[in-house]
CSV table of N, CA, C and O in Angstrom, one decimal:
chain,number,residue,atom,x,y,z
A,3,MET,N,-50.7,-81.6,-226.6
A,3,MET,CA,-50.5,-80.0,-226.9
A,3,MET,C,-50.8,-79.3,-225.7
A,3,MET,O,-51.9,-79.5,-224.9
A,4,LEU,N,-50.0,-78.1,-225.3
A,4,LEU,CA,-50.4,-77.3,-224.3
A,4,LEU,C,-50.8,-76.2,-225.1
A,4,LEU,O,-50.5,-75.5,-226.1
A,5,GLU,N,-51.8,-75.4,-224.5
A,5,GLU,CA,-52.2,-74.1,-224.8
A,5,GLU,C,-52.4,-72.9,-223.6
A,5,GLU,O,-52.7,-73.1,-222.7
A,6,PHE,N,-51.4,-71.9,-224.2
A,6,PHE,CA,-51.2,-70.7,-222.9
A,6,PHE,C,-52.1,-69.8,-223.4
A,6,PHE,O,-52.8,-69.3,-224.5
A,7,LYS,N,-53.0,-69.7,-222.3
A,7,LYS,CA,-54.4,-68.5,-222.6
A,7,LYS,C,-54.1,-67.1,-222.0
A,7,LYS,O,-53.4,-67.5,-220.8
A,8,THR,N,-54.5,-65.9,-222.1
A,8,THR,CA,-54.1,-65.0,-221.5
A,8,THR,C,-55.6,-63.9,-221.9
A,8,THR,O,-56.2,-63.9,-222.8
A,9,PRO,N,-55.9,-63.5,-220.7
A,9,PRO,CA,-57.2,-62.1,-220.9
A,9,PRO,C,-56.8,-61.3,-221.6
A,9,PRO,O,-55.9,-61.0,-222.3
A,10,LYS,N,-58.0,-60.8,-222.2
A,10,LYS,CA,-58.0,-59.8,-223.2
A,10,LYS,C,-58.3,-58.3,-222.2
A,10,LYS,O,-58.2,-57.5,-222.8
A,11,ARG,N,-58.8,-58.8,-220.8
A,11,ARG,CA,-59.2,-57.7,-220.2
A,11,ARG,C,-58.3,-57.7,-218.7
A,11,ARG,O,-57.8,-58.7,-218.8
A,12,ILE,N,-57.9,-56.5,-218.4
A,12,ILE,CA,-57.2,-56.9,-217.2
A,12,ILE,C,-57.9,-55.5,-215.9
A,12,ILE,O,-58.2,-54.6,-216.2
A,13,PHE,N,-58.0,-56.5,-214.9
A,13,PHE,CA,-59.0,-55.9,-213.9
A,13,PHE,C,-57.8,-55.4,-213.2
A,13,PHE,O,-56.9,-55.9,-212.6
A,14,PHE,N,-58.0,-54.0,-212.2
A,14,PHE,CA,-56.8,-53.4,-211.3
A,14,PHE,C,-58.1,-52.8,-210.3
A,14,PHE,O,-59.0,-52.3,-210.6
A,15,GLY,N,-57.1,-52.4,-209.1
A,15,GLY,CA,-58.1,-51.6,-208.1
A,15,GLY,C,-58.2,-52.6,-206.9
A,15,GLY,O,-58.3,-53.7,-206.8
A,16,ASN,N,-58.6,-51.6,-206.2
A,16,ASN,CA,-58.9,-52.4,-204.5
A,16,ASN,C,-60.2,-53.6,-205.1
A,16,ASN,O,-61.2,-53.3,-205.5
A,17,GLY,N,-59.8,-54.7,-204.5
A,17,GLY,CA,-60.8,-55.9,-204.8
A,17,GLY,C,-60.7,-56.6,-205.9
A,17,GLY,O,-61.4,-57.5,-206.3
A,18,ALA,N,-59.8,-56.2,-206.7
A,18,ALA,CA,-59.8,-56.8,-208.2
A,18,ALA,C,-59.7,-58.1,-208.2
A,18,ALA,O,-60.2,-58.9,-208.9
A,19,VAL,N,-59.0,-58.7,-207.1
A,19,VAL,CA,-58.6,-60.3,-207.1
A,19,VAL,C,-60.0,-60.7,-206.9
A,19,VAL,O,-59.7,-62.3,-207.1
A,20,ARG,N,-61.2,-60.5,-206.2
A,20,ARG,CA,-62.2,-61.2,-206.0
A,20,ARG,C,-62.8,-61.7,-207.2
A,20,ARG,O,-63.5,-62.6,-207.3
A,21,LYS,N,-62.4,-61.1,-208.4
A,21,LYS,CA,-62.6,-61.3,-209.8
A,21,LYS,C,-62.0,-62.8,-210.5
A,21,LYS,O,-62.5,-63.0,-211.2
A,22,VAL,N,-60.7,-63.1,-209.8
A,22,VAL,CA,-59.8,-63.9,-210.5
A,22,VAL,C,-60.6,-65.2,-210.9
A,22,VAL,O,-60.0,-65.9,-211.9
A,23,GLY,N,-61.4,-66.2,-210.0
A,23,GLY,CA,-61.9,-67.1,-210.1
A,23,GLY,C,-63.0,-67.0,-211.2
A,23,GLY,O,-63.0,-67.8,-212.0
A,24,VAL,N,-63.9,-66.2,-210.9
A,24,VAL,CA,-64.9,-66.0,-212.3
A,24,VAL,C,-64.3,-66.1,-214.0
A,24,VAL,O,-64.8,-66.6,-214.4
A,25,GLU,N,-63.1,-64.9,-213.8
A,25,GLU,CA,-62.4,-64.8,-215.3
A,25,GLU,C,-61.6,-66.2,-215.3
A,25,GLU,O,-61.6,-66.5,-216.8
A,26,ALA,N,-61.1,-66.9,-214.6
A,26,ALA,CA,-60.5,-68.0,-214.8
A,26,ALA,C,-61.3,-69.1,-215.3
A,26,ALA,O,-60.8,-69.4,-216.3
A,27,LYS,N,-62.7,-69.1,-214.8
A,27,LYS,CA,-63.5,-70.0,-215.3
A,27,LYS,C,-63.7,-70.3,-216.8
A,27,LYS,O,-63.9,-71.0,-217.2
A,28,LYS,N,-63.7,-69.2,-217.4
A,28,LYS,CA,-63.7,-68.4,-218.7
A,28,LYS,C,-62.9,-69.4,-219.7
A,28,LYS,O,-63.1,-69.2,-220.9
A,29,PHE,N,-61.8,-69.6,-219.2
A,29,PHE,CA,-60.7,-70.2,-219.7
A,29,PHE,C,-60.2,-71.8,-219.6
A,29,PHE,O,-59.5,-72.6,-220.6
A,30,GLY,N,-61.3,-72.5,-218.9
A,30,GLY,CA,-61.0,-73.9,-218.0
A,30,GLY,C,-61.5,-74.0,-217.1
A,30,GLY,O,-62.0,-73.5,-216.1
A,31,SER,N,-61.2,-75.7,-216.7
A,31,SER,CA,-61.0,-76.0,-215.2
A,31,SER,C,-60.3,-76.1,-214.4
A,31,SER,O,-59.9,-76.5,-213.3
A,32,LYS,N,-58.8,-75.8,-215.1
A,32,LYS,CA,-57.5,-76.2,-214.4
A,32,LYS,C,-56.8,-74.8,-214.5
A,32,LYS,O,-56.5,-74.1,-215.3
A,33,VAL,N,-56.2,-74.7,-213.3
A,33,VAL,CA,-55.3,-72.9,-213.2
A,33,VAL,C,-54.3,-73.6,-212.6
A,33,VAL,O,-54.0,-74.1,-211.7
A,34,LEU,N,-53.0,-72.7,-213.4
A,34,LEU,CA,-51.6,-72.7,-212.6
A,34,LEU,C,-51.6,-71.6,-212.1
A,34,LEU,O,-51.3,-70.8,-213.1
A,35,ILE,N,-51.3,-71.5,-211.0
A,35,ILE,CA,-50.7,-69.9,-210.6
A,35,ILE,C,-49.4,-69.9,-210.6
A,35,ILE,O,-48.4,-70.9,-209.7
A,36,ILE,N,-48.5,-69.0,-211.5
A,36,ILE,CA,-47.1,-69.3,-211.5
A,36,ILE,C,-46.2,-67.9,-210.6
A,36,ILE,O,-46.8,-66.8,-211.0
A,37,THR,N,-45.9,-68.3,-209.8
A,37,THR,CA,-45.2,-67.3,-208.7
A,37,THR,C,-43.6,-67.4,-208.1
A,37,THR,O,-43.3,-68.3,-208.7
A,38,ASP,N,-43.7,-66.8,-207.1
A,38,ASP,CA,-42.5,-66.9,-206.3
A,38,ASP,C,-42.9,-67.6,-205.0
A,38,ASP,O,-43.6,-67.3,-204.2
A,39,LYS,N,-41.5,-67.7,-204.1
A,39,LYS,CA,-41.7,-68.4,-203.1
A,39,LYS,C,-42.2,-67.0,-202.1
A,39,LYS,O,-42.7,-67.3,-201.2
A,40,GLY,N,-41.5,-66.3,-202.1
A,40,GLY,CA,-42.1,-64.8,-201.2
A,40,GLY,C,-43.4,-64.2,-201.3
A,40,GLY,O,-44.1,-64.3,-200.3
A,41,ILE,N,-43.9,-64.7,-202.6
A,41,ILE,CA,-45.6,-64.1,-202.8
A,41,ILE,C,-46.4,-65.5,-202.1
A,41,ILE,O,-47.2,-64.9,-201.5
A,42,VAL,N,-45.5,-66.7,-202.3
A,42,VAL,CA,-46.8,-67.6,-201.1
A,42,VAL,C,-46.1,-67.3,-199.7
A,42,VAL,O,-47.4,-67.9,-199.4
A,43,LYS,N,-45.3,-67.2,-199.3
A,43,LYS,CA,-45.1,-66.9,-197.8
A,43,LYS,C,-45.7,-65.9,-197.1
A,43,LYS,O,-46.4,-65.9,-196.2
A,44,ALA,N,-45.6,-64.5,-198.4
A,44,ALA,CA,-46.7,-63.6,-197.8
A,44,ALA,C,-48.0,-64.0,-197.6
A,44,ALA,O,-49.2,-63.3,-197.1
A,45,GLY,N,-48.9,-65.1,-198.0
A,45,GLY,CA,-49.8,-65.5,-198.1
A,45,GLY,C,-50.9,-64.8,-199.0
A,45,GLY,O,-52.3,-65.4,-198.9
A,46,ILE,N,-50.5,-64.2,-200.3
A,46,ILE,CA,-51.0,-63.8,-201.2
A,46,ILE,C,-51.5,-65.2,-201.8
A,46,ILE,O,-53.0,-64.7,-202.6
A,47,VAL,N,-50.9,-65.9,-202.4
A,47,VAL,CA,-51.6,-67.3,-203.4
A,47,VAL,C,-52.6,-67.4,-202.4
A,47,VAL,O,-53.7,-68.0,-203.5
A,48,ASP,N,-52.6,-67.8,-201.4
A,48,ASP,CA,-53.6,-68.2,-200.6
A,48,ASP,C,-55.0,-67.8,-201.0
A,48,ASP,O,-56.1,-68.4,-200.9
A,49,LYS,N,-55.3,-66.2,-200.8
A,49,LYS,CA,-56.2,-65.5,-200.9
A,49,LYS,C,-56.6,-65.9,-202.7
A,49,LYS,O,-57.5,-66.4,-203.0
A,50,VAL,N,-55.5,-65.9,-203.4
A,50,VAL,CA,-56.2,-66.2,-204.7
A,50,VAL,C,-56.6,-67.5,-205.2
A,50,VAL,O,-57.8,-67.7,-205.9
A,51,GLU,N,-55.8,-68.6,-204.5
A,51,GLU,CA,-56.4,-69.3,-204.7
A,51,GLU,C,-57.7,-69.9,-204.0
A,51,GLU,O,-58.6,-70.7,-204.8
A,52,GLY,N,-57.7,-69.2,-203.0
A,52,GLY,CA,-59.4,-69.3,-202.4
A,52,GLY,C,-60.6,-68.8,-203.5
A,52,GLY,O,-61.5,-69.8,-203.3
A,53,TYR,N,-60.2,-68.1,-204.0
A,53,TYR,CA,-61.4,-67.0,-205.0
A,53,TYR,C,-61.1,-68.3,-206.4
A,53,TYR,O,-62.3,-68.5,-206.9
A,54,ILE,N,-60.0,-68.8,-206.6
A,54,ILE,CA,-60.2,-69.7,-207.8
A,54,ILE,C,-61.1,-71.3,-207.5
A,54,ILE,O,-62.1,-71.4,-207.9
A,55,GLU,N,-60.9,-71.8,-206.2
A,55,GLU,CA,-61.8,-72.8,-205.7
A,55,GLU,C,-62.8,-72.2,-205.5
A,55,GLU,O,-63.7,-73.4,-205.6
A,56,GLY,N,-63.3,-71.2,-205.2
A,56,GLY,CA,-64.6,-70.8,-204.8
A,56,GLY,C,-65.3,-70.8,-205.9
A,56,GLY,O,-66.6,-71.0,-206.1
A,57,GLU,N,-64.7,-71.1,-207.4
A,57,GLU,CA,-65.3,-71.1,-208.6
A,57,GLU,C,-65.6,-72.4,-209.1
A,57,GLU,O,-65.7,-73.1,-210.3
A,58,SER,N,-64.9,-73.9,-207.9
A,58,SER,CA,-65.0,-75.1,-208.1
A,58,SER,C,-64.1,-75.6,-209.6
A,58,SER,O,-64.4,-76.2,-210.4
A,59,LEU,N,-62.9,-74.6,-209.4
A,59,LEU,CA,-62.0,-74.7,-210.4
A,59,LEU,C,-60.7,-75.7,-209.6
A,59,LEU,O,-60.5,-75.5,-208.3
A,60,ASP,N,-60.1,-76.2,-210.3
A,60,ASP,CA,-58.5,-77.2,-209.8
A,60,ASP,C,-57.9,-76.2,-210.1
A,60,ASP,O,-57.4,-75.4,-210.8
A,61,VAL,N,-56.5,-76.0,-208.6
A,61,VAL,CA,-55.5,-75.2,-208.8
A,61,VAL,C,-54.3,-75.7,-208.5
A,61,VAL,O,-54.1,-76.0,-207.2
A,62,ASP,N,-53.3,-75.3,-208.8
A,62,ASP,CA,-51.8,-75.7,-208.7
A,62,ASP,C,-51.2,-74.5,-208.7
A,62,ASP,O,-51.1,-73.7,-209.2
A,63,VAL,N,-50.3,-74.4,-207.7
A,63,VAL,CA,-49.0,-73.6,-207.8
A,63,VAL,C,-47.6,-74.1,-207.9
A,63,VAL,O,-47.4,-75.0,-207.5
A,64,PHE,N,-47.1,-73.2,-208.7
A,64,PHE,CA,-45.7,-73.5,-209.5
A,64,PHE,C,-45.1,-72.0,-208.6
A,64,PHE,O,-45.3,-70.9,-209.1
A,65,ASP,N,-44.0,-72.4,-207.5
A,65,ASP,CA,-43.6,-71.0,-207.0
A,65,ASP,C,-42.1,-70.8,-207.2
A,65,ASP,O,-41.3,-70.5,-206.3
A,66,GLY,N,-41.5,-71.8,-208.3
A,66,GLY,CA,-40.0,-71.5,-208.7
A,66,GLY,C,-39.8,-70.6,-209.3
A,66,GLY,O,-38.6,-70.5,-209.9
A,67,VAL,N,-40.6,-69.7,-209.5
A,67,VAL,CA,-40.0,-68.2,-210.3
A,67,VAL,C,-39.0,-67.8,-209.6
A,67,VAL,O,-39.2,-67.3,-208.3
A,68,LYS,N,-37.8,-66.9,-210.3
A,68,LYS,CA,-37.0,-66.4,-209.6
A,68,LYS,C,-36.8,-64.8,-210.4
A,68,LYS,O,-37.0,-64.8,-211.5
A,69,PRO,N,-36.2,-64.1,-209.9
A,69,PRO,CA,-35.7,-62.8,-210.4
A,69,PRO,C,-35.2,-63.2,-211.6
A,69,PRO,O,-34.3,-63.7,-211.3
A,70,GLU,N,-35.5,-62.6,-212.7
A,70,GLU,CA,-34.6,-62.6,-214.0
A,70,GLU,C,-34.7,-64.4,-214.3
A,70,GLU,O,-33.5,-64.8,-214.6
A,71,PRO,N,-35.7,-64.7,-214.4
A,71,PRO,CA,-35.7,-66.3,-214.6
A,71,PRO,C,-35.0,-67.3,-215.6
A,71,PRO,O,-35.0,-66.4,-216.7
A,72,THR,N,-34.3,-68.1,-215.5
A,72,THR,CA,-33.4,-68.4,-216.8
A,72,THR,C,-34.7,-69.7,-217.5
A,72,THR,O,-35.6,-69.8,-216.7
A,73,ILE,N,-33.8,-70.0,-218.3
A,73,ILE,CA,-34.5,-71.2,-219.0
A,73,ILE,C,-34.9,-72.5,-218.2
A,73,ILE,O,-35.8,-73.0,-218.4
A,74,ASP,N,-34.3,-72.7,-217.5
A,74,ASP,CA,-34.3,-74.0,-216.2
A,74,ASP,C,-36.1,-73.5,-215.7
A,74,ASP,O,-36.5,-74.6,-215.6
A,75,VAL,N,-36.0,-72.3,-215.3
A,75,VAL,CA,-37.1,-72.0,-214.5
A,75,VAL,C,-38.0,-72.4,-215.1
A,75,VAL,O,-39.2,-72.9,-215.1
A,76,PHE,N,-38.2,-71.8,-216.7
A,76,PHE,CA,-39.2,-72.1,-217.5
A,76,PHE,C,-39.5,-73.5,-217.8
A,76,PHE,O,-41.0,-74.2,-217.9
A,77,GLU,N,-38.7,-74.4,-218.0
A,77,GLU,CA,-38.9,-75.7,-218.2
A,77,GLU,C,-39.2,-76.5,-217.1
A,77,GLU,O,-40.0,-77.3,-217.5
A,78,GLU,N,-38.6,-76.0,-216.0
A,78,GLU,CA,-39.5,-77.0,-215.1
A,78,GLU,C,-41.2,-76.3,-214.7
A,78,GLU,O,-42.1,-77.4,-214.4
A,79,CYS,N,-41.4,-74.9,-215.1
A,79,CYS,CA,-42.9,-74.9,-215.0
A,79,CYS,C,-43.8,-75.4,-216.6
A,79,CYS,O,-44.7,-75.9,-216.0
A,80,MET,N,-42.8,-75.8,-217.1
A,80,MET,CA,-43.6,-76.5,-218.5
A,80,MET,C,-43.6,-77.9,-217.9
A,80,MET,O,-44.5,-78.8,-218.4
A,81,GLU,N,-42.8,-78.7,-217.2
A,81,GLU,CA,-43.3,-79.9,-216.6
A,81,GLU,C,-44.5,-79.8,-216.1
A,81,GLU,O,-44.9,-81.1,-215.9
A,82,VAL,N,-44.6,-79.1,-215.0
A,82,VAL,CA,-46.0,-79.1,-214.1
A,82,VAL,C,-47.0,-78.7,-215.4
A,82,VAL,O,-47.9,-79.7,-215.2
A,83,LEU,N,-46.6,-78.2,-216.4
A,83,LEU,CA,-48.0,-77.7,-217.4
A,83,LEU,C,-48.3,-79.0,-218.1
A,83,LEU,O,-49.4,-79.3,-218.4
A,84,LYS,N,-47.3,-80.0,-218.1
A,84,LYS,CA,-47.4,-81.1,-219.1
A,84,LYS,C,-48.4,-81.9,-218.1
A,84,LYS,O,-49.0,-83.0,-218.8
A,85,GLY,N,-48.5,-82.0,-216.7
A,85,GLY,CA,-49.7,-82.9,-216.3
A,85,GLY,C,-50.8,-82.6,-216.3
A,85,GLY,O,-51.7,-83.0,-215.9
A,86,TYR,N,-51.0,-81.2,-216.9
A,86,TYR,CA,-52.4,-81.1,-217.5
A,86,TYR,C,-53.1,-81.4,-218.4
A,86,TYR,O,-54.2,-81.2,-218.7
A,87,ASP,N,-52.2,-82.3,-219.4
A,87,ASP,CA,-52.7,-83.1,-220.5
A,87,ASP,C,-54.5,-83.8,-220.0
A,87,ASP,O,-54.1,-84.6,-219.5
């Protein structure tokens, strides 16, 4: 069984990304960042991964998202999540 959890709070503003690891830890020990290749290439994912790993969490990245993603992209992402069981 897979479970998708979402936060009830949203942080924004300068430096808000620094809270991502602390907040993610409240949901479990594994994190999947779902993004696109452009965000990875820009180095943004590296920063986010660092904050998550700083809280001793396992983190993986699915970078197959495209604008207006198809069901195929969703299914690819679900295959990655199946490895989290």
